[in-house]
Amino acid sequence: RSVLVQPGGAFSLELVVLWVTLVFQLLLLRRPDEMLRAAREMWSSSWWSRAKYISPLSSLDRLLLGRDWDFFQQAVAAEEEDDEFWRGRDALCELRPGRRAAADGPPPPLHLVAGWHDFFAASQLADFELASRAQPACRLTVTPHDHWGMASLRGLQVAVRAGLSTFDAHLGDGGPAWGGTGRAWPPLRGVDSRPAIERALPVQVCFLGTQ
């Protein structure tokens, strides 16, 4: 909800339009050239202008999908943060004190990779704060990307490296995590070029491909 609804109650219309278009229309096309052609046609038509200024908001699903979407209708109607609709939907891994069942034990050693300009960044920083209290082995890497930039080659390199290093450290033979010695992959500029003592810190911030 914190991504869909901004502080003060403003609805993230542009985000919803782009996400619904990507997931329910463009990703259904099998070939990249078909996706690009469909995207160009959408942007050159009046579709985008109508979506930006649509009213009432509850009719957006009919414009984008040509039908009512129950999930969207419920989300628009659930105006309050503690509404029943949002319970269980705001957390993939429960980290909040008192919400996590005692029998579950501490969370696994998470390695969060956040884009500094990503609309999820604030939530990820809050998640790391909660996770690191319950699990000291948690790590955080912040890159200079926005949300879509995380899917770029550079963003994917950092994300995959974070995952592999975490698996190596906690599921493998106890080898070094994130930038230690004995790795089978080539170094990443701006990440692995740091001294080992810095790479061992739980929080890594990488801006503009530098340290």
PDB file of C-alpha atoms in Angstrom:
ATOM      1  CA  ARG A   1       0.000   0.000   0.000  1.00  0.00           C
ATOM      2  CA  SER A   2       2.841   2.435   0.754  1.00  0.00           C
ATOM      3  CA  VAL A   3       3.801   2.296  -2.943  1.00  0.00           C
ATOM      4  CA  LEU A   4       0.284   2.428  -4.358  1.00  0.00           C
ATOM      5  CA  VAL A   5      -0.940   5.227  -2.079  1.00  0.00           C
ATOM      6  CA  GLN A   6       1.345   8.177  -1.355  1.00  0.00           C
ATOM      7  CA  PRO A   7       1.460  10.048   1.992  1.00  0.00           C
ATOM      8  CA  GLY A   8      -1.643  12.203   2.129  1.00  0.00           C
ATOM      9  CA  GLY A   9      -3.741   9.720   0.166  1.00  0.00           C
ATOM     10  CA  ALA A  10      -2.689  10.473  -3.436  1.00  0.00           C
ATOM     11  CA  PHE A  11      -3.006   7.451  -5.736  1.00  0.00           C
ATOM     12  CA  SER A  12       0.104   6.471  -7.752  1.00  0.00           C
ATOM     13  CA  LEU A  13      -1.744   6.564 -11.061  1.00  0.00           C
ATOM     14  CA  GLU A  14       1.253   6.537 -13.409  1.00  0.00           C
ATOM     15  CA  LEU A  15       2.788   3.557 -11.603  1.00  0.00           C
ATOM     16  CA  VAL A  16      -0.443   1.543 -11.787  1.00  0.00           C
ATOM     17  CA  VAL A  17      -0.964   2.329 -15.471  1.00  0.00           C
ATOM     18  CA  LEU A  18       2.578   1.284 -16.392  1.00  0.00           C
ATOM     19  CA  TRP A  19       2.495  -1.872 -14.257  1.00  0.00           C
ATOM     20  CA  VAL A  20      -0.889  -3.070 -15.523  1.00  0.00           C
ATOM     21  CA  THR A  21       0.139  -2.367 -19.117  1.00  0.00           C
ATOM     22  CA  LEU A  22       3.423  -4.229 -18.714  1.00  0.00           C
ATOM     23  CA  VAL A  23       2.049  -7.293 -16.916  1.00  0.00           C
ATOM     24  CA  PHE A  24      -1.319  -7.745 -18.599  1.00  0.00           C
ATOM     25  CA  GLN A  25      -0.511  -6.595 -22.122  1.00  0.00           C
ATOM     26  CA  LEU A  26       3.144  -6.291 -23.123  1.00  0.00           C
ATOM     27  CA  LEU A  27       4.495  -9.353 -21.292  1.00  0.00           C
ATOM     28  CA  LEU A  28       1.839 -11.524 -22.918  1.00  0.00           C
ATOM     29  CA  LEU A  29       3.523 -10.911 -26.278  1.00  0.00           C
ATOM     30  CA  ARG A  30       6.191 -13.501 -27.046  1.00  0.00           C
ATOM     31  CA  ARG A  31       8.577 -11.517 -29.227  1.00  0.00           C
ATOM     32  CA  PRO A  32      10.532  -8.371 -28.207  1.00  0.00           C
ATOM     33  CA  ASP A  33       9.704  -6.651 -31.506  1.00  0.00           C
ATOM     34  CA  GLU A  34       5.988  -7.206 -30.849  1.00  0.00           C
ATOM     35  CA  MET A  35       6.348  -5.678 -27.383  1.00  0.00           C
ATOM     36  CA  LEU A  36       8.137  -2.600 -28.750  1.00  0.00           C
ATOM     37  CA  ARG A  37       5.604  -2.137 -31.532  1.00  0.00           C
ATOM     38  CA  ALA A  38       2.671  -2.436 -29.121  1.00  0.00           C
ATOM     39  CA  ALA A  39       4.295   0.043 -26.702  1.00  0.00           C
ATOM     40  CA  ARG A  40       4.868   2.599 -29.487  1.00  0.00           C
ATOM     41  CA  GLU A  41       1.277   2.279 -30.655  1.00  0.00           C
ATOM     42  CA  MET A  42      -0.042   2.829 -27.134  1.00  0.00           C
ATOM     43  CA  TRP A  43       2.089   5.919 -26.545  1.00  0.00           C
ATOM     44  CA  SER A  44       1.208   7.439 -29.928  1.00  0.00           C
ATOM     45  CA  SER A  45      -2.529   7.027 -29.355  1.00  0.00           C
ATOM     46  CA  SER A  46      -4.812   8.929 -26.997  1.00  0.00           C
ATOM     47  CA  TRP A  47      -4.747   6.002 -24.574  1.00  0.00           C
ATOM     48  CA  TRP A  48      -2.051   7.473 -22.300  1.00  0.00           C
ATOM     49  CA  SER A  49      -3.739  10.888 -22.078  1.00  0.00           C
ATOM     50  CA  ARG A  50      -7.058   9.309 -21.201  1.00  0.00           C
ATOM     51  CA  ALA A  51      -5.429   7.131 -18.540  1.00  0.00           C
ATOM     52  CA  LYS A  52      -3.671  10.118 -16.894  1.00  0.00           C
ATOM     53  CA  TYR A  53      -6.861  12.110 -16.505  1.00  0.00           C
ATOM     54  CA  ILE A  54      -9.380   9.332 -15.981  1.00  0.00           C
ATOM     55  CA  SER A  55     -12.269   9.896 -13.611  1.00  0.00           C
ATOM     56  CA  PRO A  56     -13.561   8.188 -11.612  1.00  0.00           C
ATOM     57  CA  LEU A  57     -10.455   6.229 -10.709  1.00  0.00           C
ATOM     58  CA  SER A  58     -12.467   3.027 -10.380  1.00  0.00           C
ATOM     59  CA  SER A  59     -12.978   2.998 -14.167  1.00  0.00           C
ATOM     60  CA  LEU A  60      -9.232   2.711 -14.896  1.00  0.00           C
ATOM     61  CA  ASP A  61      -9.326  -1.085 -15.153  1.00  0.00           C
ATOM     62  CA  ARG A  62     -11.999  -0.902 -17.838  1.00  0.00           C
ATOM     63  CA  LEU A  63      -9.859   1.482 -19.886  1.00  0.00           C
ATOM     64  CA  LEU A  64      -6.685  -0.618 -19.553  1.00  0.00           C
ATOM     65  CA  LEU A  65      -8.154  -4.122 -19.617  1.00  0.00           C
ATOM     66  CA  GLY A  66     -11.603  -3.678 -21.126  1.00  0.00           C
ATOM     67  CA  ARG A  67     -13.227  -5.217 -18.053  1.00  0.00           C
ATOM     68  CA  ASP A  68     -13.682  -4.830 -14.318  1.00  0.00           C
ATOM     69  CA  TRP A  69     -10.805  -6.266 -12.295  1.00  0.00           C
ATOM     70  CA  ASP A  70     -11.991  -7.293  -8.838  1.00  0.00           C
ATOM     71  CA  PHE A  71      -8.543  -6.946  -7.248  1.00  0.00           C
ATOM     72  CA  PHE A  72      -8.204  -3.360  -8.489  1.00  0.00           C
ATOM     73  CA  GLN A  73     -11.732  -2.452  -7.448  1.00  0.00           C
ATOM     74  CA  GLN A  74     -11.091  -3.694  -3.917  1.00  0.00           C
ATOM     75  CA  ALA A  75      -7.765  -1.845  -3.713  1.00  0.00           C
ATOM     76  CA  VAL A  76      -9.331   1.464  -4.756  1.00  0.00           C
ATOM     77  CA  ALA A  77     -12.143   1.010  -2.238  1.00  0.00           C
ATOM     78  CA  ALA A  78      -9.735   0.180   0.613  1.00  0.00           C
ATOM     79  CA  GLU A  79      -8.787   3.750   1.518  1.00  0.00           C
ATOM     80  CA  GLU A  80      -7.474   3.151   5.041  1.00  0.00           C
ATOM     81  CA  GLU A  81      -4.128   1.546   5.821  1.00  0.00           C
ATOM     82  CA  ASP A  82      -5.652  -0.903   8.302  1.00  0.00           C
ATOM     83  CA  ASP A  83      -8.403  -1.990   5.912  1.00  0.00           C
ATOM     84  CA  GLU A  84      -8.973  -5.736   5.735  1.00  0.00           C
ATOM     85  CA  PHE A  85      -7.923  -5.760   2.067  1.00  0.00           C
ATOM     86  CA  TRP A  86      -4.313  -4.770   2.884  1.00  0.00           C
ATOM     87  CA  ARG A  87      -3.783  -7.279   5.691  1.00  0.00           C
ATOM     88  CA  GLY A  88      -1.400  -9.943   4.530  1.00  0.00           C
ATOM     89  CA  ARG A  89      -0.678  -8.089   1.280  1.00  0.00           C
ATOM     90  CA  ASP A  90       1.900  -5.590   2.506  1.00  0.00           C
ATOM     91  CA  ALA A  91       4.423  -8.192   3.671  1.00  0.00           C
ATOM     92  CA  LEU A  92       6.020 -11.087   1.796  1.00  0.00           C
ATOM     93  CA  CYS A  93       8.251 -11.868   4.776  1.00  0.00           C
ATOM     94  CA  GLU A  94       6.908 -10.600   8.114  1.00  0.00           C
ATOM     95  CA  LEU A  95       9.603  -8.654   9.957  1.00  0.00           C
ATOM     96  CA  ARG A  96       7.620  -6.377  12.263  1.00  0.00           C
ATOM     97  CA  PRO A  97       8.039  -6.927  16.032  1.00  0.00           C
ATOM     98  CA  GLY A  98       5.158  -8.894  17.498  1.00  0.00           C
ATOM     99  CA  ARG A  99       3.858  -9.940  14.060  1.00  0.00           C
ATOM    100  CA  ARG A 100       6.274 -12.790  13.423  1.00  0.00           C
ATOM    101  CA  ALA A 101       5.297 -16.059  15.115  1.00  0.00           C
ATOM    102  CA  ALA A 102       7.764 -17.139  17.789  1.00  0.00           C
ATOM    103  CA  ALA A 103       7.840 -20.644  16.326  1.00  0.00           C
ATOM    104  CA  ASP A 104       9.175 -19.230  13.052  1.00  0.00           C
ATOM    105  CA  GLY A 105      12.392 -18.122  14.686  1.00  0.00           C
ATOM    106  CA  PRO A 106      14.532 -15.324  13.203  1.00  0.00           C
ATOM    107  CA  PRO A 107      14.233 -14.529   9.484  1.00  0.00           C
ATOM    108  CA  PRO A 108      16.832 -15.960   7.089  1.00  0.00           C
ATOM    109  CA  PRO A 109      19.989 -13.940   6.322  1.00  0.00           C
ATOM    110  CA  LEU A 110      18.410 -11.561   3.809  1.00  0.00           C
ATOM    111  CA  HIS A 111      20.479  -9.508   1.363  1.00  0.00           C
ATOM    112  CA  LEU A 112      18.357  -6.588   0.179  1.00  0.00           C
ATOM    113  CA  VAL A 113      19.360  -4.774  -3.016  1.00  0.00           C
ATOM    114  CA  ALA A 114      17.721  -1.343  -3.286  1.00  0.00           C
ATOM    115  CA  GLY A 115      17.801   1.287  -6.021  1.00  0.00           C
ATOM    116  CA  TRP A 116      18.377   4.771  -4.579  1.00  0.00           C
ATOM    117  CA  HIS A 117      15.806   6.257  -6.981  1.00  0.00           C
ATOM    118  CA  ASP A 118      13.392   3.308  -6.786  1.00  0.00           C
ATOM    119  CA  PHE A 119       9.936   3.959  -5.344  1.00  0.00           C
ATOM    120  CA  PHE A 120      10.517   0.884  -3.161  1.00  0.00           C
ATOM    121  CA  ALA A 121      13.705   2.345  -1.617  1.00  0.00           C
ATOM    122  CA  ALA A 122      12.135   3.788   1.546  1.00  0.00           C
ATOM    123  CA  SER A 123      10.320   0.522   2.238  1.00  0.00           C
ATOM    124  CA  GLN A 124      13.484  -1.506   1.676  1.00  0.00           C
ATOM    125  CA  LEU A 125      15.485   0.665   4.075  1.00  0.00           C
ATOM    126  CA  ALA A 126      12.771   0.167   6.690  1.00  0.00           C
ATOM    127  CA  ASP A 127      12.768  -3.582   5.979  1.00  0.00           C
ATOM    128  CA  PHE A 128      16.525  -3.754   6.467  1.00  0.00           C
ATOM    129  CA  GLU A 129      16.284  -1.945   9.789  1.00  0.00           C
ATOM    130  CA  LEU A 130      13.708  -4.472  11.013  1.00  0.00           C
ATOM    131  CA  ALA A 131      15.468  -7.496   9.534  1.00  0.00           C
ATOM    132  CA  SER A 132      18.895  -6.617  10.934  1.00  0.00           C
ATOM    133  CA  ARG A 133      17.451  -6.377  14.437  1.00  0.00           C
ATOM    134  CA  ALA A 134      16.125  -9.926  14.230  1.00  0.00           C
ATOM    135  CA  GLN A 135      18.931 -11.369  12.069  1.00  0.00           C
ATOM    136  CA  PRO A 136      22.411  -9.772  12.402  1.00  0.00           C
ATOM    137  CA  ALA A 137      23.605 -11.536   9.213  1.00  0.00           C
ATOM    138  CA  CYS A 138      21.310  -9.441   7.005  1.00  0.00           C
ATOM    139  CA  ARG A 139      22.939  -7.143   4.443  1.00  0.00           C
ATOM    140  CA  LEU A 140      21.895  -4.154   2.331  1.00  0.00           C
ATOM    141  CA  THR A 141      23.320  -2.929  -0.984  1.00  0.00           C
ATOM    142  CA  VAL A 142      22.103   0.392  -2.410  1.00  0.00           C
ATOM    143  CA  THR A 143      22.698   1.056  -6.129  1.00  0.00           C
ATOM    144  CA  PRO A 144      22.225   4.298  -8.145  1.00  0.00           C
ATOM    145  CA  HIS A 145      19.213   2.904 -10.058  1.00  0.00           C
ATOM    146  CA  ASP A 146      15.517   3.660 -10.354  1.00  0.00           C
ATOM    147  CA  HIS A 147      12.961   0.834 -10.408  1.00  0.00           C
ATOM    148  CA  TRP A 148      13.356  -0.079 -14.078  1.00  0.00           C
ATOM    149  CA  GLY A 149      17.115   0.460 -13.890  1.00  0.00           C
ATOM    150  CA  MET A 150      17.306  -2.512 -11.551  1.00  0.00           C
ATOM    151  CA  ALA A 151      16.516  -4.623 -14.623  1.00  0.00           C
ATOM    152  CA  SER A 152      19.482  -3.165 -16.544  1.00  0.00           C
ATOM    153  CA  LEU A 153      22.675  -5.182 -16.998  1.00  0.00           C
ATOM    154  CA  ARG A 154      24.407  -3.297 -14.192  1.00  0.00           C
ATOM    155  CA  GLY A 155      21.446  -3.631 -11.835  1.00  0.00           C
ATOM    156  CA  LEU A 156      21.063  -7.340 -12.539  1.00  0.00           C
ATOM    157  CA  GLN A 157      24.802  -7.919 -12.030  1.00  0.00           C
ATOM    158  CA  VAL A 158      24.642  -6.437  -8.542  1.00  0.00           C
ATOM    159  CA  ALA A 159      21.416  -8.262  -7.641  1.00  0.00           C
ATOM    160  CA  VAL A 160      22.634 -11.655  -8.872  1.00  0.00           C
ATOM    161  CA  ARG A 161      26.010 -11.170  -7.173  1.00  0.00           C
ATOM    162  CA  ALA A 162      24.233 -10.368  -3.902  1.00  0.00           C
ATOM    163  CA  GLY A 163      22.155 -13.535  -4.153  1.00  0.00           C
ATOM    164  CA  LEU A 164      25.091 -15.779  -5.061  1.00  0.00           C
ATOM    165  CA  SER A 165      27.299 -14.431  -2.292  1.00  0.00           C
ATOM    166  CA  THR A 166      24.518 -14.946   0.259  1.00  0.00           C
ATOM    167  CA  PHE A 167      23.959 -18.538  -0.871  1.00  0.00           C
ATOM    168  CA  ASP A 168      27.709 -19.183  -0.787  1.00  0.00           C
ATOM    169  CA  ALA A 169      28.029 -17.853   2.738  1.00  0.00           C
ATOM    170  CA  HIS A 170      25.011 -19.519   4.316  1.00  0.00           C
ATOM    171  CA  LEU A 171      24.196 -22.587   2.211  1.00  0.00           C
ATOM    172  CA  GLY A 172      27.592 -23.548   0.845  1.00  0.00           C
ATOM    173  CA  ASP A 173      30.800 -24.513   2.592  1.00  0.00           C
ATOM    174  CA  GLY A 174      30.862 -21.403   4.729  1.00  0.00           C
ATOM    175  CA  GLY A 175      32.848 -19.436   2.166  1.00  0.00           C
ATOM    176  CA  PRO A 176      33.169 -15.635   2.185  1.00  0.00           C
ATOM    177  CA  ALA A 177      30.167 -13.408   1.493  1.00  0.00           C
ATOM    178  CA  TRP A 178      30.019 -10.530  -0.979  1.00  0.00           C
ATOM    179  CA  GLY A 179      33.455  -9.833  -2.305  1.00  0.00           C
ATOM    180  CA  GLY A 180      35.664 -12.172  -0.317  1.00  0.00           C
ATOM    181  CA  THR A 181      38.413 -14.327  -1.786  1.00  0.00           C
ATOM    182  CA  GLY A 182      38.007 -17.550  -3.681  1.00  0.00           C
ATOM    183  CA  ARG A 183      35.079 -16.400  -5.860  1.00  0.00           C
ATOM    184  CA  ALA A 184      34.423 -17.957  -9.256  1.00  0.00           C
ATOM    185  CA  TRP A 185      33.128 -14.727 -10.852  1.00  0.00           C
ATOM    186  CA  PRO A 186      35.018 -11.655 -12.147  1.00  0.00           C
ATOM    187  CA  PRO A 187      35.084  -8.492 -10.008  1.00  0.00           C
ATOM    188  CA  LEU A 188      32.408  -5.814 -10.306  1.00  0.00           C
ATOM    189  CA  ARG A 189      33.795  -2.301 -10.687  1.00  0.00           C
ATOM    190  CA  GLY A 190      32.699  -0.067  -7.811  1.00  0.00           C
ATOM    191  CA  VAL A 191      31.794  -3.053  -5.623  1.00  0.00           C
ATOM    192  CA  ASP A 192      34.647  -5.570  -5.541  1.00  0.00           C
ATOM    193  CA  SER A 193      37.312  -2.865  -5.950  1.00  0.00           C
ATOM    194  CA  ARG A 194      36.857  -1.840  -2.318  1.00  0.00           C
ATOM    195  CA  PRO A 195      39.170  -3.078   0.438  1.00  0.00           C
ATOM    196  CA  ALA A 196      38.035  -6.362   1.997  1.00  0.00           C
ATOM    197  CA  ILE A 197      37.355  -4.669   5.329  1.00  0.00           C
ATOM    198  CA  GLU A 198      34.860  -2.342   3.624  1.00  0.00           C
ATOM    199  CA  ARG A 199      33.212  -5.143   1.652  1.00  0.00           C
ATOM    200  CA  ALA A 200      32.606  -6.959   4.939  1.00  0.00           C
ATOM    201  CA  LEU A 201      30.378  -4.144   6.239  1.00  0.00           C
ATOM    202  CA  PRO A 202      26.644  -5.010   6.285  1.00  0.00           C
ATOM    203  CA  VAL A 203      25.631  -1.902   4.279  1.00  0.00           C
ATOM    204  CA  GLN A 204      27.123  -1.112   0.854  1.00  0.00           C
ATOM    205  CA  VAL A 205      26.276   2.075  -1.070  1.00  0.00           C
ATOM    206  CA  CYS A 206      27.363   2.262  -4.737  1.00  0.00           C
ATOM    207  CA  PHE A 207      26.825   5.554  -6.604  1.00  0.00           C
ATOM    208  CA  LEU A 208      27.493   6.243 -10.291  1.00  0.00           C
ATOM    209  CA  GLY A 209      29.636   3.141 -10.670  1.00  0.00           C
ATOM    210  CA  THR A 210      32.097   4.312  -8.019  1.00  0.00           C
ATOM    211  CA  GLN A 211      32.623   3.542  -4.370  1.00  0.00           C
TER     212      GLN A 211
END
